[in-house]
Amino acid sequence: MDETHDDAPIDDLLAEMPRLIAIRRLADTVKSIPWLSRVGEPLSQSDRDWADRYLSALGLPDCTTAPLTTWEDAGEAAEALDFNSPAWELEEQLRAGLAAEALEHLHEEGLQVLLADLRDRSIEIIEPDVREAAALWDVEDDTLIQLAIGSAMQSLIGAALITAADGEPTHALAFKHRLFVEGRWPVSITGATFNLF
């Protein structure tokens, strides 16, 4: 008796493997990132270059990068964040686009499991690092600290979506994540000002 085998599910899984492995490797890089270790320092030329790349890729090249020098300044800039602003809307559209592209390459369940694993493994590293950075400034405002942690996690998820979607390294969210890799906290864009701590 002649049996036929449907290899499609296996072929689909094999096609997904490189992206799944790349996302898993991204989780392994989290411990090497100096989360918020350089907040408040004067901006280096490298910081300004990454900020300019981020703003250009976001479609806001005329924004000016403003260095924030204290956690209090960062808190005020975060509070002033308008969740209906053009900059916020642009980032949300970029995230949605990446998620849609990722699902063209990966099964939704597999992507959700990997992102959940990335969150679970990363929060154990990011939270202590951010709390240590805040403690160096005698910051005890847990709402502000949680906001910084959430922003760092959101950046990491953006980087994972770029990986899953086969996105370009010149993607705006890749540049934003790079600022975190540099030890900074890109807090918000208000009006024509990019607030970088």
mmCIF file of C-alpha atoms in Angstrom, residues 20-171:
data_model
loop_
_atom_site.group_PDB
_atom_site.id
_atom_site.type_symbol
_atom_site.label_atom_id
_atom_site.label_comp_id
_atom_site.label_asym_id
_atom_site.label_seq_id
_atom_site.Cartn_x
_atom_site.Cartn_y
_atom_site.Cartn_z
ATOM 1 C CA LEU A 20 13.295 31.374 16.392
ATOM 2 C CA ILE A 21 16.964 30.774 17.155
ATOM 3 C CA ALA A 22 17.810 34.430 16.447
ATOM 4 C CA ILE A 23 15.162 35.625 18.919
ATOM 5 C CA ARG A 24 16.455 33.182 21.521
ATOM 6 C CA ARG A 25 19.970 34.515 20.966
ATOM 7 C CA LEU A 26 18.678 38.048 21.443
ATOM 8 C CA ALA A 27 17.589 37.009 24.934
ATOM 9 C CA ASP A 28 21.155 35.892 25.604
ATOM 10 C CA THR A 29 22.471 39.414 24.825
ATOM 11 C CA VAL A 30 20.342 41.061 27.525
ATOM 12 C CA LYS A 31 22.849 40.429 30.301
ATOM 13 C CA SER A 32 25.608 42.194 28.349
ATOM 14 C CA ILE A 33 23.620 45.441 27.977
ATOM 15 C CA PRO A 34 24.491 48.144 30.543
ATOM 16 C CA TRP A 35 20.860 49.103 31.181
ATOM 17 C CA LEU A 36 20.598 52.835 32.060
ATOM 18 C CA SER A 37 24.225 52.876 33.206
ATOM 19 C CA ARG A 38 24.993 56.209 31.490
ATOM 20 C CA VAL A 39 21.838 58.183 32.237
ATOM 21 C CA GLY A 40 22.491 61.805 33.131
ATOM 22 C CA GLU A 41 25.968 61.857 31.589
ATOM 23 C CA PRO A 42 26.746 64.421 28.880
ATOM 24 C CA LEU A 43 25.778 63.092 25.455
ATOM 25 C CA SER A 44 28.670 61.724 23.440
ATOM 26 C CA GLN A 45 28.910 62.199 19.692
ATOM 27 C CA SER A 46 27.966 58.529 19.352
ATOM 28 C CA ASP A 47 24.809 59.116 21.420
ATOM 29 C CA ARG A 48 23.867 62.047 19.194
ATOM 30 C CA ASP A 49 24.554 60.019 16.037
ATOM 31 C CA TRP A 50 22.297 57.150 17.206
ATOM 32 C CA ALA A 51 19.619 59.663 18.192
ATOM 33 C CA ASP A 52 19.813 61.308 14.751
ATOM 34 C CA ARG A 53 19.531 57.925 13.032
ATOM 35 C CA TYR A 54 16.501 57.055 15.153
ATOM 36 C CA LEU A 55 14.753 60.356 14.422
ATOM 37 C CA SER A 56 15.511 60.177 10.686
ATOM 38 C CA ALA A 57 14.288 56.582 10.442
ATOM 39 C CA LEU A 58 11.157 57.579 12.350
ATOM 40 C CA GLY A 59 10.546 60.334 9.785
ATOM 41 C CA LEU A 60 11.235 63.180 12.239
ATOM 42 C CA PRO A 61 14.677 64.451 11.182
ATOM 43 C CA ASP A 62 13.916 68.003 12.310
ATOM 44 C CA CYS A 63 13.511 67.012 15.962
ATOM 45 C CA THR A 64 16.204 68.232 18.318
ATOM 46 C CA THR A 65 17.763 65.886 20.857
ATOM 47 C CA ALA A 66 17.617 67.352 24.353
ATOM 48 C CA PRO A 67 19.770 65.699 27.025
ATOM 49 C CA LEU A 68 18.037 65.079 30.329
ATOM 50 C CA THR A 69 20.371 65.396 33.300
ATOM 51 C CA THR A 70 18.355 64.031 36.241
ATOM 52 C CA TRP A 71 15.796 61.348 36.991
ATOM 53 C CA GLU A 72 13.397 64.142 37.914
ATOM 54 C CA ASP A 73 13.797 65.619 34.406
ATOM 55 C CA ALA A 74 13.194 62.165 32.938
ATOM 56 C CA GLY A 75 10.052 61.797 35.052
ATOM 57 C CA GLU A 76 8.700 65.154 33.861
ATOM 58 C CA ALA A 77 9.447 64.278 30.227
ATOM 59 C CA ALA A 78 7.740 60.913 30.664
ATOM 60 C CA GLU A 79 4.681 62.549 32.248
ATOM 61 C CA ALA A 80 4.475 64.963 29.309
ATOM 62 C CA LEU A 81 4.352 62.057 26.842
ATOM 63 C CA ASP A 82 1.286 62.408 24.653
ATOM 64 C CA PHE A 83 0.057 58.948 23.684
ATOM 65 C CA ASN A 84 -1.767 60.493 20.734
ATOM 66 C CA SER A 85 1.238 62.434 19.460
ATOM 67 C CA PRO A 86 2.501 61.873 15.901
ATOM 68 C CA ALA A 87 5.739 60.352 17.237
ATOM 69 C CA TRP A 88 3.890 57.883 19.470
ATOM 70 C CA GLU A 89 1.539 56.961 16.625
ATOM 71 C CA LEU A 90 4.504 56.400 14.294
ATOM 72 C CA GLU A 91 6.148 53.996 16.714
ATOM 73 C CA GLU A 92 2.894 52.116 17.273
ATOM 74 C CA GLN A 93 2.433 51.756 13.515
ATOM 75 C CA LEU A 94 5.990 50.497 13.167
ATOM 76 C CA ARG A 95 5.435 47.895 15.919
ATOM 77 C CA ALA A 96 2.161 46.772 14.349
ATOM 78 C CA GLY A 97 3.831 46.502 10.950
ATOM 79 C CA LEU A 98 6.669 44.417 12.370
ATOM 80 C CA ALA A 99 4.247 42.122 14.169
ATOM 81 C CA ALA A 100 2.285 41.587 10.939
ATOM 82 C CA GLU A 101 5.487 40.874 8.994
ATOM 83 C CA ALA A 102 6.695 38.494 11.704
ATOM 84 C CA LEU A 103 3.479 36.500 11.433
ATOM 85 C CA GLU A 104 4.156 36.018 7.731
ATOM 86 C CA HIS A 105 7.207 33.971 8.783
ATOM 87 C CA LEU A 106 6.209 32.497 12.134
ATOM 88 C CA HIS A 107 3.154 30.839 13.640
ATOM 89 C CA GLU A 108 1.430 33.174 16.078
ATOM 90 C CA GLU A 109 1.627 30.733 18.973
ATOM 91 C CA GLY A 110 5.352 30.188 18.498
ATOM 92 C CA LEU A 111 5.999 33.937 18.359
ATOM 93 C CA GLN A 112 3.945 34.549 21.500
ATOM 94 C CA VAL A 113 5.784 31.807 23.398
ATOM 95 C CA LEU A 114 9.180 33.204 22.401
ATOM 96 C CA LEU A 115 8.238 36.788 23.289
ATOM 97 C CA ALA A 116 6.893 35.634 26.653
ATOM 98 C CA ASP A 117 10.127 33.714 27.270
ATOM 99 C CA LEU A 118 12.133 36.797 26.272
ATOM 100 C CA ARG A 119 10.151 38.940 28.740
ATOM 101 C CA ASP A 120 10.486 36.408 31.563
ATOM 102 C CA ARG A 121 14.218 35.909 31.112
ATOM 103 C CA SER A 122 14.981 39.589 30.530
ATOM 104 C CA ILE A 123 13.018 41.160 33.370
ATOM 105 C CA GLU A 124 15.240 39.282 35.846
ATOM 106 C CA ILE A 125 18.214 41.195 34.424
ATOM 107 C CA ILE A 126 16.713 44.528 33.424
ATOM 108 C CA GLU A 127 14.825 45.260 36.647
ATOM 109 C CA PRO A 128 17.825 44.905 38.998
ATOM 110 C CA ASP A 129 20.016 46.937 36.615
ATOM 111 C CA VAL A 130 17.488 49.773 36.384
ATOM 112 C CA ARG A 131 16.915 49.753 40.144
ATOM 113 C CA GLU A 132 20.675 49.909 40.703
ATOM 114 C CA ALA A 133 20.967 52.849 38.271
ATOM 115 C CA ALA A 134 18.168 54.638 40.136
ATOM 116 C CA ALA A 135 19.713 53.875 43.528
ATOM 117 C CA LEU A 136 22.942 55.593 42.480
ATOM 118 C CA TRP A 137 20.854 58.771 42.197
ATOM 119 C CA ASP A 138 18.919 58.062 45.411
ATOM 120 C CA VAL A 139 15.726 57.721 43.362
ATOM 121 C CA GLU A 140 12.933 55.981 45.256
ATOM 122 C CA ASP A 141 9.985 56.834 42.989
ATOM 123 C CA ASP A 142 8.828 53.317 42.084
ATOM 124 C CA THR A 143 6.429 54.602 39.423
ATOM 125 C CA LEU A 144 9.324 56.252 37.594
ATOM 126 C CA ILE A 145 11.520 53.187 38.000
ATOM 127 C CA GLN A 146 8.771 50.922 36.656
ATOM 128 C CA LEU A 147 8.337 53.304 33.706
ATOM 129 C CA ALA A 148 12.039 52.992 32.891
ATOM 130 C CA ILE A 149 11.860 49.196 33.181
ATOM 131 C CA GLY A 150 8.798 49.096 30.923
ATOM 132 C CA SER A 151 10.476 51.309 28.346
ATOM 133 C CA ALA A 152 13.549 49.065 28.284
ATOM 134 C CA MET A 153 11.383 45.959 27.890
ATOM 135 C CA GLN A 154 9.377 47.575 25.093
ATOM 136 C CA SER A 155 12.620 48.363 23.288
ATOM 137 C CA LEU A 156 13.759 44.760 23.608
ATOM 138 C CA ILE A 157 10.444 43.451 22.259
ATOM 139 C CA GLY A 158 10.826 45.843 19.325
ATOM 140 C CA ALA A 159 14.258 44.378 18.615
ATOM 141 C CA ALA A 160 12.771 40.870 18.761
ATOM 142 C CA LEU A 161 10.033 41.807 16.307
ATOM 143 C CA ILE A 162 12.630 43.228 13.921
ATOM 144 C CA THR A 163 14.462 39.898 14.126
ATOM 145 C CA ALA A 164 11.268 37.893 13.606
ATOM 146 C CA ALA A 165 10.213 40.043 10.664
ATOM 147 C CA ASP A 166 13.612 39.961 8.956
ATOM 148 C CA GLY A 167 13.641 43.717 9.437
ATOM 149 C CA GLU A 168 16.506 45.967 8.513
ATOM 150 C CA PRO A 169 19.180 46.994 11.029
ATOM 151 C CA THR A 170 18.309 50.550 9.944
ATOM 152 C CA HIS A 171 14.789 50.267 11.357
#
